[in-house]
XYZ file of C-alpha atoms in Angstrom:
718
model
C 49.286 -25.794 -28.842
C 46.976 -22.765 -29.266
C 43.168 -22.740 -28.975
C 41.529 -21.587 -32.197
C 38.580 -20.479 -29.954
C 36.662 -21.477 -26.918
C 32.779 -21.939 -27.109
C 30.627 -23.372 -24.416
C 27.293 -24.330 -25.627
C 24.553 -25.585 -23.211
C 21.610 -27.596 -24.486
C 17.999 -27.745 -23.009
C 17.984 -28.179 -19.293
C 14.587 -27.652 -17.621
C 14.304 -25.768 -14.426
C 10.789 -26.257 -12.838
C 10.089 -23.695 -10.248
C 8.745 -24.948 -6.898
C 7.131 -23.131 -4.000
C 3.682 -22.659 -5.576
C 1.013 -25.212 -5.238
C -1.405 -26.276 -7.907
C -4.297 -24.156 -8.851
C -5.947 -22.752 -5.603
C -9.158 -24.407 -4.671
C -12.288 -22.606 -6.071
C -10.005 -20.079 -7.910
C -11.409 -17.678 -10.359
C -9.684 -18.265 -13.659
C -8.122 -15.225 -15.216
C -8.549 -13.216 -12.039
C -5.460 -11.288 -12.334
C -3.424 -10.183 -15.455
C -0.091 -8.595 -15.166
C 1.859 -6.774 -17.821
C 5.589 -6.085 -17.496
C 6.745 -3.639 -20.186
C 10.043 -4.109 -21.976
C 11.159 -0.974 -20.454
C 11.190 -2.700 -17.081
C 14.011 -5.050 -18.324
C 16.498 -2.307 -18.239
C 15.861 -1.632 -14.618
C 15.633 -5.293 -13.491
C 18.738 -6.552 -15.442
C 20.785 -5.180 -12.700
C 19.208 -7.885 -10.439
C 20.602 -10.512 -12.665
C 23.929 -8.874 -13.118
C 24.431 -8.896 -9.396
C 24.236 -12.613 -9.294
C 26.762 -13.343 -11.896
C 30.174 -14.407 -10.496
C 32.700 -11.486 -9.774
C 35.356 -13.360 -8.034
C 36.379 -17.046 -8.487
C 39.222 -18.617 -6.434
C 41.866 -20.397 -8.253
C 42.015 -24.088 -7.275
C 44.867 -24.851 -5.170
C 45.710 -28.386 -6.268
C 48.414 -30.055 -8.266
C 47.822 -30.566 -12.034
C 50.104 -32.873 -14.127
C 50.926 -30.832 -17.168
C 53.469 -32.998 -18.950
C 54.635 -36.603 -18.625
C 58.428 -36.775 -18.690
C 60.889 -39.538 -19.728
C 61.676 -42.405 -17.622
C 63.980 -41.329 -14.774
C 62.491 -37.745 -14.606
C 59.589 -36.473 -12.583
C 56.600 -35.308 -14.388
C 55.835 -31.717 -14.741
C 53.408 -30.850 -12.016
C 52.127 -27.308 -11.336
C 50.318 -26.323 -8.168
C 48.743 -22.949 -7.762
C 49.465 -21.591 -4.183
C 47.225 -18.657 -4.404
C 45.211 -16.464 -6.735
C 41.746 -15.061 -7.360
C 40.092 -14.594 -10.748
C 38.372 -11.311 -10.974
C 35.410 -11.076 -13.396
C 34.306 -7.526 -14.404
C 31.094 -7.310 -16.064
C 31.214 -4.597 -18.847
C 27.721 -4.758 -20.124
C 24.500 -6.767 -19.656
C 21.174 -6.455 -21.579
C 17.889 -8.408 -20.997
C 15.446 -8.242 -23.951
C 12.230 -9.724 -25.026
C 11.824 -11.769 -28.007
C 8.960 -14.026 -29.341
C 8.281 -16.542 -26.597
C 11.516 -15.972 -24.738
C 13.695 -13.702 -22.576
C 17.167 -13.443 -23.676
C 20.337 -12.001 -21.955
C 23.492 -10.903 -23.556
C 26.700 -9.506 -21.861
C 30.335 -8.861 -22.016
C 32.982 -9.132 -19.502
C 36.851 -9.002 -18.824
C 39.002 -11.424 -16.531
C 42.039 -10.741 -14.642
C 44.057 -13.278 -12.564
C 47.259 -13.149 -10.633
C 48.584 -16.419 -9.090
C 51.618 -17.873 -7.362
C 52.686 -21.251 -9.181
C 54.806 -23.947 -7.595
C 56.500 -25.879 -10.503
C 57.914 -29.429 -10.520
C 59.660 -29.432 -13.839
C 60.933 -32.166 -15.944
C 64.684 -32.148 -16.041
C 64.864 -28.639 -14.412
C 65.003 -27.491 -10.859
C 61.765 -26.833 -9.000
C 60.662 -23.256 -9.008
C 58.043 -21.033 -7.734
C 57.067 -17.926 -9.852
C 54.089 -15.563 -10.416
C 51.585 -15.908 -13.287
C 49.106 -13.418 -14.634
C 46.325 -13.876 -17.199
C 44.171 -11.148 -18.674
C 41.159 -11.938 -21.027
C 38.938 -9.187 -22.619
C 35.736 -9.293 -24.457
C 34.404 -12.551 -23.082
C 30.873 -12.819 -24.285
C 27.843 -14.686 -22.867
C 24.283 -15.262 -24.283
C 21.292 -16.948 -22.424
C 17.737 -17.735 -23.502
C 14.867 -18.922 -21.320
C 11.430 -20.059 -22.632
C 8.897 -20.089 -19.933
C 5.510 -21.727 -19.898
C 2.655 -22.758 -17.604
C 0.763 -25.974 -17.355
C -1.924 -26.753 -14.736
C -0.671 -23.715 -12.740
C 2.785 -25.068 -12.625
C 5.422 -22.796 -14.383
C 8.357 -24.440 -16.284
C 11.281 -22.180 -16.849
C 13.736 -24.063 -19.169
C 17.102 -22.323 -20.135
C 17.405 -23.458 -23.783
C 20.752 -21.668 -24.604
C 23.634 -20.596 -22.368
C 26.657 -19.782 -24.514
C 30.054 -18.347 -23.336
C 32.606 -17.141 -25.917
C 36.179 -16.288 -25.505
C 38.527 -14.847 -28.207
C 41.933 -16.566 -27.617
C 43.675 -13.559 -29.349
C 42.282 -11.189 -26.669
C 43.773 -13.360 -23.878
C 47.333 -12.687 -22.557
C 49.319 -15.010 -20.149
C 52.497 -13.856 -18.451
C 55.135 -16.489 -17.164
C 58.303 -14.349 -17.820
C 59.685 -14.794 -14.471
C 59.526 -18.493 -14.606
C 62.765 -19.218 -16.667
C 60.969 -21.812 -18.750
C 62.508 -22.859 -22.079
C 60.255 -22.701 -25.121
C 58.867 -26.232 -25.226
C 57.721 -26.050 -21.481
C 56.748 -22.554 -21.773
C 54.156 -23.327 -24.472
C 52.678 -26.273 -22.564
C 52.306 -24.384 -19.322
C 50.839 -21.346 -21.134
C 48.158 -23.419 -22.857
C 47.467 -25.212 -19.622
C 47.047 -22.218 -17.492
C 44.807 -20.325 -20.165
C 42.626 -23.357 -20.546
C 42.358 -23.914 -16.836
C 41.337 -20.345 -15.985
C 39.014 -19.783 -18.953
C 37.222 -23.154 -18.553
C 36.769 -22.197 -14.829
C 35.397 -18.872 -15.850
C 32.985 -20.015 -18.646
C 31.768 -22.957 -16.238
C 30.880 -20.421 -13.502
C 29.149 -18.054 -15.810
C 27.270 -21.057 -17.420
C 26.190 -22.237 -14.098
C 25.064 -18.818 -13.133
C 22.819 -18.372 -16.331
C 21.438 -21.782 -15.677
C 20.543 -20.906 -12.017
C 19.836 -17.175 -12.105
C 17.617 -16.944 -15.224
C 14.903 -19.150 -13.864
C 15.080 -17.100 -10.540
C 15.104 -13.953 -12.316
C 11.706 -15.062 -14.022
C 10.170 -16.370 -10.825
C 11.020 -13.196 -9.047
C 10.119 -10.652 -11.623
C 7.100 -12.371 -13.497
C 5.710 -15.423 -11.617
C 6.203 -13.753 -8.278
C 4.744 -10.397 -9.296
C 1.532 -11.265 -7.493
C 2.104 -12.619 -3.999
C 0.683 -16.048 -3.016
C -0.735 -16.911 0.419
C -0.923 -13.333 1.749
C -3.252 -12.400 4.615
C -4.604 -8.916 4.733
C -7.399 -7.466 6.800
C -8.581 -10.895 7.587
C -8.650 -12.149 4.086
C -6.385 -14.879 2.596
C -5.356 -14.539 -1.088
C -4.116 -17.503 -3.054
C -2.781 -17.205 -6.530
C -1.123 -19.303 -9.125
C 0.094 -18.546 -12.693
C -2.148 -19.866 -15.521
C -0.336 -18.672 -18.607
C 2.450 -16.527 -19.778
C 3.011 -14.869 -23.033
C 6.077 -12.999 -24.310
C 6.545 -10.778 -27.210
C 9.223 -8.053 -28.011
C 7.052 -5.369 -26.181
C 6.052 -6.939 -22.954
C 5.580 -10.022 -20.733
C 1.885 -10.917 -19.914
C 1.134 -13.287 -17.145
C -2.363 -14.456 -15.972
C -3.182 -15.748 -12.604
C -5.955 -17.790 -11.118
C -6.776 -16.419 -7.718
C -9.154 -16.958 -4.739
C -9.901 -14.888 -1.705
C -11.275 -16.436 1.452
C -11.804 -15.338 5.107
C -8.911 -16.387 7.401
C -11.109 -17.026 10.417
C -14.258 -18.529 8.790
C -17.785 -17.206 8.889
C -18.310 -14.191 11.249
C -20.788 -14.925 14.208
C -22.820 -11.764 13.226
C -24.034 -13.439 10.026
C -26.979 -15.900 9.448
C -26.161 -19.500 9.983
C -24.667 -21.355 6.985
C -23.605 -18.111 5.213
C -21.377 -18.819 2.377
C -20.157 -17.163 -0.922
C -22.595 -18.223 -3.622
C -21.626 -19.430 -7.039
C -20.994 -16.176 -9.137
C -20.020 -15.853 -12.581
C -16.261 -16.300 -13.205
C -16.071 -16.308 -17.010
C -15.051 -12.684 -17.229
C -11.123 -12.773 -17.123
C -9.063 -9.684 -16.290
C -8.246 -7.853 -19.710
C -4.567 -7.257 -20.554
C -3.821 -3.825 -18.727
C -2.588 -1.085 -20.626
C -0.686 2.220 -19.866
C 2.662 3.736 -19.971
C 4.170 2.318 -16.563
C 6.656 -0.379 -16.092
C 4.088 -2.770 -14.405
C 0.419 -2.852 -14.832
C -1.925 -5.184 -12.888
C -5.657 -5.809 -13.629
C -8.132 -7.331 -11.351
C -11.303 -8.783 -12.985
C -14.759 -7.810 -11.740
C -15.562 -11.360 -10.461
C -12.394 -11.392 -8.453
C -13.087 -8.093 -6.970
C -16.581 -9.145 -6.060
C -15.227 -12.373 -4.605
C -12.909 -10.405 -2.432
C -15.687 -8.032 -1.131
C -17.840 -11.264 -0.439
C -14.979 -12.762 1.577
C -14.759 -9.803 3.685
C -18.423 -10.038 4.274
C -17.966 -13.603 5.349
C -15.145 -12.647 7.697
C -17.492 -10.105 9.408
C -15.772 -6.976 8.065
C -19.185 -5.482 7.051
C -20.631 -6.046 10.521
C -21.034 -2.833 12.612
C -22.228 -2.195 16.180
C -22.260 1.490 17.162
C -21.090 0.577 20.642
C -17.929 -0.742 19.466
C -17.063 2.799 17.916
C -18.250 4.744 20.940
C -20.728 6.430 18.562
C -22.713 9.093 20.316
C -25.834 10.303 18.545
C -27.186 12.351 21.448
C -26.313 15.764 19.714
C -28.180 14.680 16.636
C -31.149 13.314 18.671
C -31.350 16.349 20.980
C -33.615 18.618 18.869
C -36.078 15.719 18.444
C -35.865 14.002 21.805
C -33.613 15.645 24.509
C -31.654 13.102 26.481
C -32.407 10.204 23.997
C -29.725 7.730 23.035
C -29.480 5.420 20.080
C -27.349 2.180 19.460
C -27.621 -0.056 16.524
C -26.148 -3.236 15.215
C -25.997 -3.443 11.276
C -25.667 -6.650 9.449
C -25.409 -7.251 5.660
C -27.469 -10.565 5.620
C -26.750 -11.395 2.019
C -23.598 -11.416 -0.028
C -22.865 -7.911 -1.464
C -22.550 -7.380 -5.076
C -19.859 -5.184 -6.799
C -20.560 -2.836 -9.704
C -17.699 -1.290 -11.678
C -19.738 0.037 -14.448
C -20.101 3.865 -14.818
C -17.353 4.418 -12.375
C -16.093 7.935 -12.077
C -12.927 9.026 -10.311
C -12.022 5.417 -9.370
C -15.312 4.865 -7.638
C -16.795 1.458 -6.997
C -20.390 0.528 -5.979
C -21.117 -2.114 -3.340
C -24.650 -3.171 -3.132
C -26.263 -4.819 -0.082
C -29.736 -5.991 -0.814
C -30.379 -7.211 2.651
C -29.126 -4.663 5.194
C -30.642 -5.109 8.729
C -30.356 -2.735 11.583
C -31.398 -3.571 15.116
C -31.993 -0.298 16.840
C -32.131 0.373 20.530
C -33.774 3.751 21.742
C -33.643 5.122 25.248
C -35.076 8.279 26.563
C -35.467 9.801 30.144
C -38.468 8.330 31.951
C -39.202 5.730 29.223
C -38.389 2.046 28.766
C -35.818 1.075 26.026
C -37.448 0.531 22.724
C -36.165 -1.957 20.032
C -36.808 -1.174 16.349
C -35.827 -3.264 13.465
C -35.042 -1.728 10.047
C -34.618 -3.567 6.777
C -33.230 -1.755 3.659
C -31.157 -2.036 0.587
C -28.045 0.049 0.525
C -25.363 0.980 -2.117
C -21.985 2.090 -0.753
C -19.671 4.234 -2.810
C -16.008 3.668 -2.388
C -12.656 4.683 -3.745
C -9.926 2.377 -4.797
C -6.413 3.370 -3.592
C -2.959 1.736 -2.791
C -2.005 0.993 0.725
C 1.694 1.494 0.572
C 2.460 -0.109 3.883
C 1.220 -3.504 2.503
C 1.349 -2.858 -1.246
C -2.204 -3.804 -1.495
C -5.150 -2.377 -3.474
C -7.756 -1.293 -1.091
C -11.352 -0.160 -1.194
C -12.429 2.562 1.170
C -16.227 3.387 1.527
C -16.945 7.053 1.133
C -20.804 7.369 0.765
C -23.999 5.446 1.198
C -27.341 5.517 -0.390
C -30.396 3.683 0.838
C -33.732 2.683 -0.612
C -36.691 0.500 0.314
C -36.160 1.307 4.041
C -38.724 -0.371 6.073
C -39.073 0.211 9.798
C -40.862 -2.069 12.191
C -41.108 -1.745 16.001
C -40.837 -4.619 18.278
C -44.231 -5.809 19.827
C -45.090 -3.500 22.759
C -42.361 -0.892 22.033
C -43.153 2.622 23.040
C -41.865 4.757 20.224
C -40.459 8.213 20.855
C -39.850 8.777 17.145
C -42.191 8.335 14.151
C -40.921 5.777 11.495
C -40.227 8.593 9.227
C -38.004 10.396 11.904
C -36.108 7.109 12.450
C -35.588 6.808 8.872
C -33.984 10.092 8.774
C -31.688 9.296 11.686
C -30.618 6.006 10.084
C -29.987 7.505 6.571
C -28.356 10.687 7.793
C -26.302 9.709 10.791
C -26.039 5.893 11.448
C -25.320 4.579 7.869
C -22.870 7.459 7.014
C -20.982 6.556 10.170
C -21.148 2.840 9.305
C -19.726 3.623 5.763
C -16.897 5.614 7.487
C -15.856 3.238 10.277
C -15.833 -0.051 8.237
C -12.385 1.183 6.946
C -10.347 0.208 4.079
C -10.845 -3.347 2.624
C -8.082 -5.102 0.711
C -9.360 -6.166 -2.713
C -6.033 -7.709 -3.882
C -2.966 -9.410 -2.484
C 0.339 -7.526 -2.421
C 1.692 -6.431 -5.585
C 5.397 -6.405 -5.564
C 8.604 -7.833 -7.205
C 10.068 -9.947 -4.413
C 13.636 -8.902 -3.625
C 14.209 -7.623 -7.000
C 12.645 -4.237 -7.136
C 10.507 -1.886 -5.227
C 7.065 -1.068 -6.510
C 5.150 2.470 -6.289
C 1.630 3.152 -7.321
C 1.511 5.508 -10.249
C -2.219 5.465 -11.110
C -5.477 3.419 -10.422
C -8.232 3.171 -12.980
C -11.615 1.582 -12.474
C -13.129 0.172 -15.648
C -16.430 -1.741 -16.080
C -14.678 -5.021 -16.339
C -11.708 -4.538 -13.880
C -9.583 -2.597 -11.602
C -6.248 -1.631 -13.008
C -3.223 -0.491 -11.233
C -0.266 1.136 -12.893
C 2.971 0.770 -10.862
C 6.513 2.097 -11.272
C 9.522 -0.036 -10.473
C 12.897 0.733 -9.142
C 15.695 -1.850 -8.654
C 17.150 -2.541 -5.387
C 20.913 -2.138 -5.377
C 22.137 -4.713 -3.026
C 25.660 -3.396 -3.057
C 24.515 -0.087 -1.744
C 25.646 0.416 1.768
C 25.608 4.231 1.969
C 22.871 5.409 4.444
C 20.426 8.095 3.376
C 20.061 11.589 4.893
C 16.930 12.222 6.911
C 15.369 15.723 6.383
C 12.048 17.199 7.792
C 11.132 19.873 5.430
C 8.171 20.978 7.349
C 8.028 20.195 11.029
C 4.802 19.690 13.030
C 2.706 22.520 14.299
C 3.477 23.868 17.750
C 1.477 23.131 19.748
C 0.240 20.218 17.831
C -3.185 18.510 17.859
C -3.561 14.834 18.656
C -3.072 14.169 14.919
C 0.545 15.203 14.359
C 1.641 15.695 10.726
C 4.797 16.860 9.162
C 6.627 16.667 5.954
C 9.916 14.964 4.911
C 12.311 15.378 1.971
C 14.966 12.808 2.768
C 17.652 12.008 0.107
C 19.759 8.978 -0.841
C 22.199 8.069 -3.477
C 20.378 5.132 -4.927
C 16.871 5.341 -3.654
C 14.562 8.045 -5.230
C 12.500 10.177 -2.855
C 9.298 8.405 -3.922
C 10.660 5.080 -2.596
C 12.171 6.255 0.519
C 10.823 4.736 3.813
C 10.720 6.381 7.236
C 10.616 5.019 10.774
C 8.842 7.170 13.228
C 9.440 6.573 16.987
C 7.097 8.315 19.453
C 8.833 8.322 22.776
C 10.917 5.537 21.806
C 7.959 3.328 20.489
C 7.610 2.548 16.630
C 4.511 3.949 15.107
C 2.803 2.848 11.727
C 3.159 6.257 10.279
C 4.334 6.482 6.634
C 6.131 3.071 6.270
C 6.837 3.697 2.494
C 6.987 6.598 0.124
C 5.269 9.976 0.290
C 6.279 13.236 1.841
C 3.508 13.676 4.377
C 3.715 11.649 7.714
C 0.867 11.539 10.069
C 1.039 10.099 13.647
C -2.646 9.918 15.042
C -3.994 9.649 18.543
C -0.935 11.285 20.403
C -1.828 11.881 23.978
C -1.638 15.541 25.272
C 1.679 16.543 26.727
C 5.401 16.813 25.840
C 6.810 14.128 23.387
C 9.739 13.185 21.361
C 9.632 12.098 17.764
C 12.533 10.455 16.067
C 12.486 10.133 12.378
C 14.848 7.860 10.404
C 15.080 7.489 6.719
C 15.641 3.942 5.365
C 16.644 3.290 1.719
C 15.638 0.295 -0.352
C 18.593 -1.626 0.698
C 17.598 -1.184 4.419
C 20.345 1.294 5.081
C 19.423 3.462 8.005
C 20.328 7.054 8.641
C 22.697 6.794 11.707
C 21.766 10.468 12.670
C 17.981 10.530 12.688
C 16.095 13.841 13.195
C 14.609 14.459 16.645
C 11.679 16.543 16.996
C 10.359 17.881 20.412
C 6.797 18.644 20.411
C 3.889 19.637 22.700
C 0.551 17.969 21.934
C -2.635 19.967 22.870
C -5.456 17.498 22.763
C -7.926 19.691 24.602
C -10.275 22.046 22.547
C -11.101 25.625 23.848
C -13.861 25.998 26.423
C -16.590 27.859 24.421
C -19.600 29.401 26.053
C -22.614 31.206 24.614
C -23.032 34.320 26.624
C -26.019 36.077 24.799
C -28.534 34.755 22.410
C -32.270 35.031 21.508
C -34.655 33.538 23.985
C -37.582 31.621 22.536
C -38.954 33.171 19.423
C -37.386 35.971 17.487
C -40.007 38.268 16.126
C -38.217 41.287 14.758
C -35.037 43.265 14.487
C -31.419 42.177 14.491
C -30.132 39.707 17.018
C -26.710 39.271 18.628
C -25.051 36.159 19.673
C -22.185 36.750 21.978
C -19.803 34.245 23.205
C -16.478 33.499 25.144
C -13.565 31.167 24.439
C -10.557 30.307 26.567
C -7.838 27.655 26.174
C -5.257 25.986 28.336
C -2.350 26.634 25.951
C -3.513 29.270 23.294
C -4.078 32.779 24.595
C -7.733 33.826 24.337
C -6.810 36.629 21.884
C -5.294 34.078 19.340
C -8.323 31.803 19.316
C -10.203 32.082 16.123
C -13.841 31.508 15.554
C -16.320 30.783 12.807
C -20.038 30.042 12.528
C -22.804 28.325 10.536
C -26.551 28.876 10.483
C -29.143 26.186 9.479
C -32.772 25.266 9.812
C -33.483 22.298 12.073
C -35.167 19.378 10.255
C -38.121 17.736 12.190
C -37.547 14.437 10.459
C -34.205 13.648 11.863
C -32.178 14.945 8.929
C -29.069 17.053 8.921
C -29.715 20.915 9.186
C -30.688 22.802 6.012
C -27.703 25.030 5.610
C -28.492 28.840 5.308
C -25.035 30.508 5.425
C -21.741 30.325 7.281
C -18.654 32.451 7.668
C -15.439 33.483 9.624
C -15.465 35.490 12.868
C -11.722 35.685 13.247
C -10.990 36.960 16.687
C -14.490 38.634 17.107
C -16.654 37.193 19.936
C -20.037 38.169 18.532
C -22.291 37.482 15.554
C -25.105 39.836 14.428
C -27.976 38.366 12.476
C -30.750 40.288 10.729
C -34.187 38.658 11.255
C -34.948 39.321 7.611
C -32.172 37.058 6.618
C -33.783 34.095 8.344
C -36.755 32.047 7.001
C -40.215 32.559 8.665
C -41.787 29.873 10.948
C -38.646 27.924 11.283
C -36.402 26.837 14.057
C -32.835 28.123 13.639
C -29.618 26.572 14.815
C -26.565 28.714 15.088
C -23.422 26.870 15.607
C -20.298 28.851 16.925
C -16.857 27.155 16.490
C -13.651 28.199 18.356
C -10.292 26.696 17.300
C -6.841 26.904 19.170
C -3.434 27.112 17.736
C -3.254 23.382 17.432
C -6.408 23.163 15.419
C -8.574 21.654 18.222
C -12.052 23.061 17.700
C -15.079 23.415 20.040
C -18.601 24.195 19.173
C -21.588 25.681 21.093
C -25.164 25.858 19.848
C -27.905 28.531 20.041
C -31.411 27.616 18.804
C -34.451 29.880 18.396
C -37.687 30.131 16.477
C -38.400 32.796 13.768
C -41.875 34.304 13.769
C -42.127 37.855 12.426
C -45.831 37.533 11.739
C -47.169 35.636 14.572
C -47.951 32.487 12.548
C -45.871 30.324 14.963
C -48.338 30.876 17.706
C -51.412 30.368 15.587
C -50.043 27.079 14.255
C -49.387 25.970 17.607
C -52.860 26.873 18.890
C -54.388 24.964 15.926
C -51.948 21.999 16.460
C -51.000 20.556 19.822
C -48.455 18.444 18.064
C -46.701 21.490 16.533
C -46.704 23.137 20.053
C -45.133 20.031 21.458
C -42.468 20.037 18.701
C -41.557 23.514 19.401
C -41.397 22.854 23.059
C -39.035 19.983 22.300
C -36.740 22.270 20.420
C -36.730 24.780 23.155
C -35.854 22.203 25.684
C -32.986 21.037 23.581
C -31.759 24.629 23.449
C -31.732 24.826 27.186
C -29.803 21.649 27.498
C -27.333 22.731 24.872
C -26.722 25.924 26.706
C -25.997 24.144 29.969
C -23.702 21.531 28.571
C -21.911 23.241 25.633
C -20.787 20.510 23.454
C -17.077 20.348 22.833
C -15.215 18.161 20.177
C -11.796 18.183 18.736
C -11.459 18.659 15.118
């Protein structure tokens, strides 16, 4: 008997996905929208193909093929060995209305050794082969979401075999025609049934996993980053021929509760949550949009966790240099607390900037000065911080990094009995120009979304970020992970570190791999045998910060997407020069400059760079008496010259001038030294001083600062 055809049809069998809880508590509806373009299906279908069976063992068990007449043993055949090899010829995943479908073709080859107990014939053992070409399979899955629980039913799983494309060889078995046909039909049915069942089971199992991995799992759930926990759950899914769009409810909460620096009973207030993230657009394979309410919820969760608390002492912030012209020897420390939940404004964003407003920002300032008791001063202000959104490749998280600060409504009040050494206006200048910019710089990157990744299926790389009035959108590129790739990459350092190198060591890589593009290559960097956090994913520039002075060994190893490591990493020997040159002002104006040109001469020496190779530059500015930064006049390069000539006519009248000389060594470490003097070409400084004792005392303070600066020339690395 020959089969006219073999069709396996599988009906509806639901495959609910577990692992995600119900909607997160207090989650914002529509917080995240993700769009997977149909073009991504071509990249991701390899993930599904890798899960289909490629080898199936032939069952080694007896099969009764034919019942023989009385007195004869039945015909029983037992496969003694054999493997069915399934070769996938093609596979395609495509999107249709409301469903994801997969179609593929494959071939089957089998060689087995058969032990035969034959009716009315001697027992025999002989080889058997089977070859089937053009096996077709088709699957269809129709996902949906209800109450944050996805359902991923496979509604169709068909496997079709053309019997006329199947060949069975039993030539060496010596069978007569009647027995040969029975054995032929039995062997073909056994093997093809086994193949179709295995492919059917794979479609039933792997299609839901494929959807969970590439769609439902595109936004990570339960991730903790920077002290914030992100909980997400799918809310809805829509599929059309162009894309899959999934919406997620999400919440952001502090991991460790409310920070002790905040007022008691601080909590995230109820905010507007009826503004869902729009469907993202763009030309990349994967786009993710975060709604404005969710972005604000994340920033407020960071506020609760204490991320926005700031104490200058924790960062060894030394403002003595900024204070020296105003009060020589004075020190300042300050604690800043945002007392109310900050608000996030995405409107009018330019170059991916976000505004974070703190309406109640309090500063507790402690001032000390030689010979005076410490003074406590309280400042209350509103502040708007500007930040840039970027992707942290090491965690695959969108982050917000503060880059600027603007204050308004600053009110300064001294504690009762405090002896002020600054006027309120001067203190305002110090806070606005020094303390708050440092605060914005030091609070560092803040995660505003959980990790964006396709778990185990593909790697993700940021292509672009766009800040819109209603959302923050990330466009990402995908690259499938070839789990069959076991060829290691080749590490290449294209631009080695500078020798000698500064404490911030940087170099460039251009490693290559057969299956991983350069943009998705990772590198492990060992410093003297200890792993660093430098450049964990992507990019060509690698930076290792805070390296101690001395000789070191860097070992750089390229790692591809399948975790294959280069067995021959690159070793880089380097010397780190963490000490800037010693810079000394040898000649400068004393007191007040009245006429003619003036020469500022200086010397510079370094422990590793010859003095003749040290390079210098300068800046000239007017010292501001309100604590602000210097008003710049001009600047320039001096090269290897060790003097600067200034014409008095180029300097403003009746002002105190600060000239700053910088000297840099071969490693890029830079020192600075300061010369300060008054300019009075028409004797108005002395008249003003005679009329105003306060002005005279102010000038005296500047000149005292100059003397201190000369005795202890400030040095700092770049």
